[in-house]
Coordinates of N, CA and C in Angstrom, one line a residue:
M1 N -15.5 89.9 87.9 CA -16.0 91.3 87.8 C -17.5 91.3 88.1
A2 N -17.9 92.2 88.9 CA -19.3 92.4 89.3 C -20.1 92.9 88.1
K3 N -21.4 92.5 88.0 CA -22.2 93.0 86.9 C -22.5 94.5 86.9
N4 N -22.4 95.1 88.1 CA -22.8 96.5 88.2 C -21.6 97.5 88.1
E5 N -20.4 97.0 87.7 CA -19.3 97.8 87.6 C -19.4 98.6 86.3
R6 N -19.3 100.0 86.4 CA -19.5 100.9 85.3 C -18.3 100.9 84.4
F7 N -17.1 100.8 84.9 CA -15.9 100.9 84.0 C -15.2 99.6 83.8
E8 N -14.6 99.4 82.6 CA -13.9 98.1 82.3 C -12.6 98.5 81.8
K9 N -11.5 97.8 82.3 CA -10.2 98.1 81.8 C -10.0 97.2 80.6
T10 N -9.6 97.9 79.4 CA -9.5 97.2 78.2 C -8.0 97.1 77.7
Y11 N -7.1 97.8 78.4 CA -5.7 97.8 78.0 C -4.9 98.1 79.2
S12 N -3.7 97.5 79.3 CA -2.8 97.8 80.4 C -1.4 97.5 80.0
Q13 N -0.4 98.4 80.4 CA 1.0 98.1 80.1 C 1.8 98.7 81.3
G14 N 2.9 98.1 81.6 CA 3.8 98.6 82.6 C 3.5 98.1 84.0
T15 N 4.5 98.3 84.9 CA 4.3 98.0 86.3 C 4.6 99.2 87.2
M16 N 5.8 99.8 87.0 CA 6.1 101.0 87.7 C 5.5 102.3 87.1
N17 N 5.6 102.3 85.8 CA 4.9 103.4 85.0 C 3.7 102.7 84.3
V18 N 2.5 102.9 84.8 CA 1.4 102.2 84.3 C 0.6 103.1 83.3
T19 N 0.2 102.5 82.2 CA -0.7 103.1 81.3 C -1.9 102.2 81.0
E20 N -3.1 102.7 81.2 CA -4.3 101.8 81.0 C -5.3 102.6 80.2
I21 N -6.2 101.9 79.6 CA -7.4 102.4 78.9 C -8.6 101.8 79.6
W22 N -9.5 102.7 80.1 CA -10.8 102.3 80.7 C -11.9 102.7 79.9
V23 N -12.9 101.9 79.8 CA -14.1 102.2 79.0 C -15.3 102.3 79.9
D24 N -16.1 103.5 79.9 CA -17.3 103.7 80.6 C -18.4 102.9 79.9
K25 N -18.9 101.8 80.5 CA -19.8 100.9 79.9 C -21.2 101.5 79.6
E26 N -21.5 102.7 80.3 CA -22.8 103.4 80.0 C -22.7 104.3 78.9
T27 N -21.6 105.0 78.7 CA -21.4 106.0 77.6 C -20.6 105.5 76.4
G28 N -19.7 104.5 76.7 CA -18.8 104.1 75.7 C -17.5 104.9 75.6
I29 N -17.4 106.0 76.3 CA -16.2 106.9 76.3 C -15.0 106.2 76.9
N30 N -13.9 106.3 76.1 CA -12.6 105.7 76.6 C -11.8 106.7 77.4
Y31 N -11.2 106.3 78.4 CA -10.3 107.1 79.3 C -8.9 106.6 79.3
L32 N -7.9 107.5 79.3 CA -6.5 107.1 79.4 C -6.1 107.4 80.8
F33 N -5.5 106.4 81.5 CA -5.0 106.5 82.9 C -3.5 106.3 82.8
H34 N -2.8 107.1 83.5 CA -1.3 106.9 83.6 C -0.9 107.2 85.0
A35 N -0.1 106.3 85.6 CA 0.5 106.5 86.9 C 1.9 106.2 86.9
A36 N 2.7 107.0 87.6 CA 4.1 106.9 87.8 C 4.4 107.2 89.2
G37 N 4.9 106.2 90.0 CA 5.2 106.4 91.4 C 4.0 106.7 92.2
Y38 N 3.9 107.8 92.9 CA 2.8 108.1 93.7 C 1.8 109.1 93.1
S39 N 2.0 109.4 91.8 CA 1.1 110.3 91.1 C 0.5 109.6 89.9
G40 N -0.7 110.1 89.5 CA -1.3 109.6 88.3 C -2.5 110.5 87.9
G41 N -3.0 110.2 86.8 CA -4.2 111.0 86.3 C -4.9 110.3 85.2
M42 N -6.2 110.8 85.0 CA -7.1 110.2 84.0 C -7.7 111.3 83.2
T43 N -7.8 111.0 81.9 CA -8.4 112.0 81.0 C -9.1 111.2 79.8
P44 N -10.1 111.9 79.2 CA -10.7 111.2 78.1 C -9.7 111.0 77.0
L45 N -9.7 109.8 76.3 CA -8.9 109.5 75.2 C -9.4 110.2 74.0
L46 N -8.6 111.0 73.3 CA -9.1 111.7 72.1 C -8.6 111.2 70.8
D47 N -9.4 111.4 69.8 CA -8.9 111.0 68.4 C -8.1 112.1 67.8
R48 N -7.7 112.0 66.6 CA -6.9 113.1 66.0 C -7.6 114.4 65.8
D49 N -8.9 114.4 65.8 CA -9.7 115.6 65.6 C -10.1 116.2 67.0
G50 N -9.6 115.6 68.1 CA -9.8 116.2 69.4 C -11.2 115.7 70.0
K51 N -11.8 114.7 69.4 CA -13.1 114.2 69.9 C -12.8 113.0 70.7
P52 N -13.7 112.7 71.7 CA -13.5 111.5 72.6 C -13.6 110.2 71.7
V53 N -12.8 109.2 72.0 CA -12.9 107.9 71.4 C -14.1 107.2 72.1
I54 N -15.1 106.7 71.3 CA -16.3 106.1 71.9 C -16.4 104.7 71.3
S55 N -16.4 103.7 72.2 CA -16.6 102.3 71.8 C -18.0 102.0 71.8
P56 N -18.4 101.0 70.9 CA -19.8 100.6 70.9 C -20.2 100.0 72.3
I57 N -21.4 100.3 72.7 CA -21.9 99.7 74.0 C -22.5 98.4 73.7
V58 N -22.1 97.4 74.4 CA -22.6 96.0 74.3 C -23.4 95.7 75.5
N59 N -24.7 95.5 75.3 CA -25.6 95.1 76.4 C -25.6 93.6 76.6
G60 N -25.3 93.2 77.8 CA -25.2 91.8 78.0 C -25.1 91.4 79.3

């Protein structure tokens, strides 16, 4: 992985129906990506209060 890549995949499941979690390394915001067949979408991952899930940012 290149050092300048902004997003990092932290979770993945499935092959035909794919669900992944991506983290923006600049903001820490987690995104949920789901794809099935030829369609897919991405949205911020929300907690039970409707707020974005934010991971700690690790500088390194």
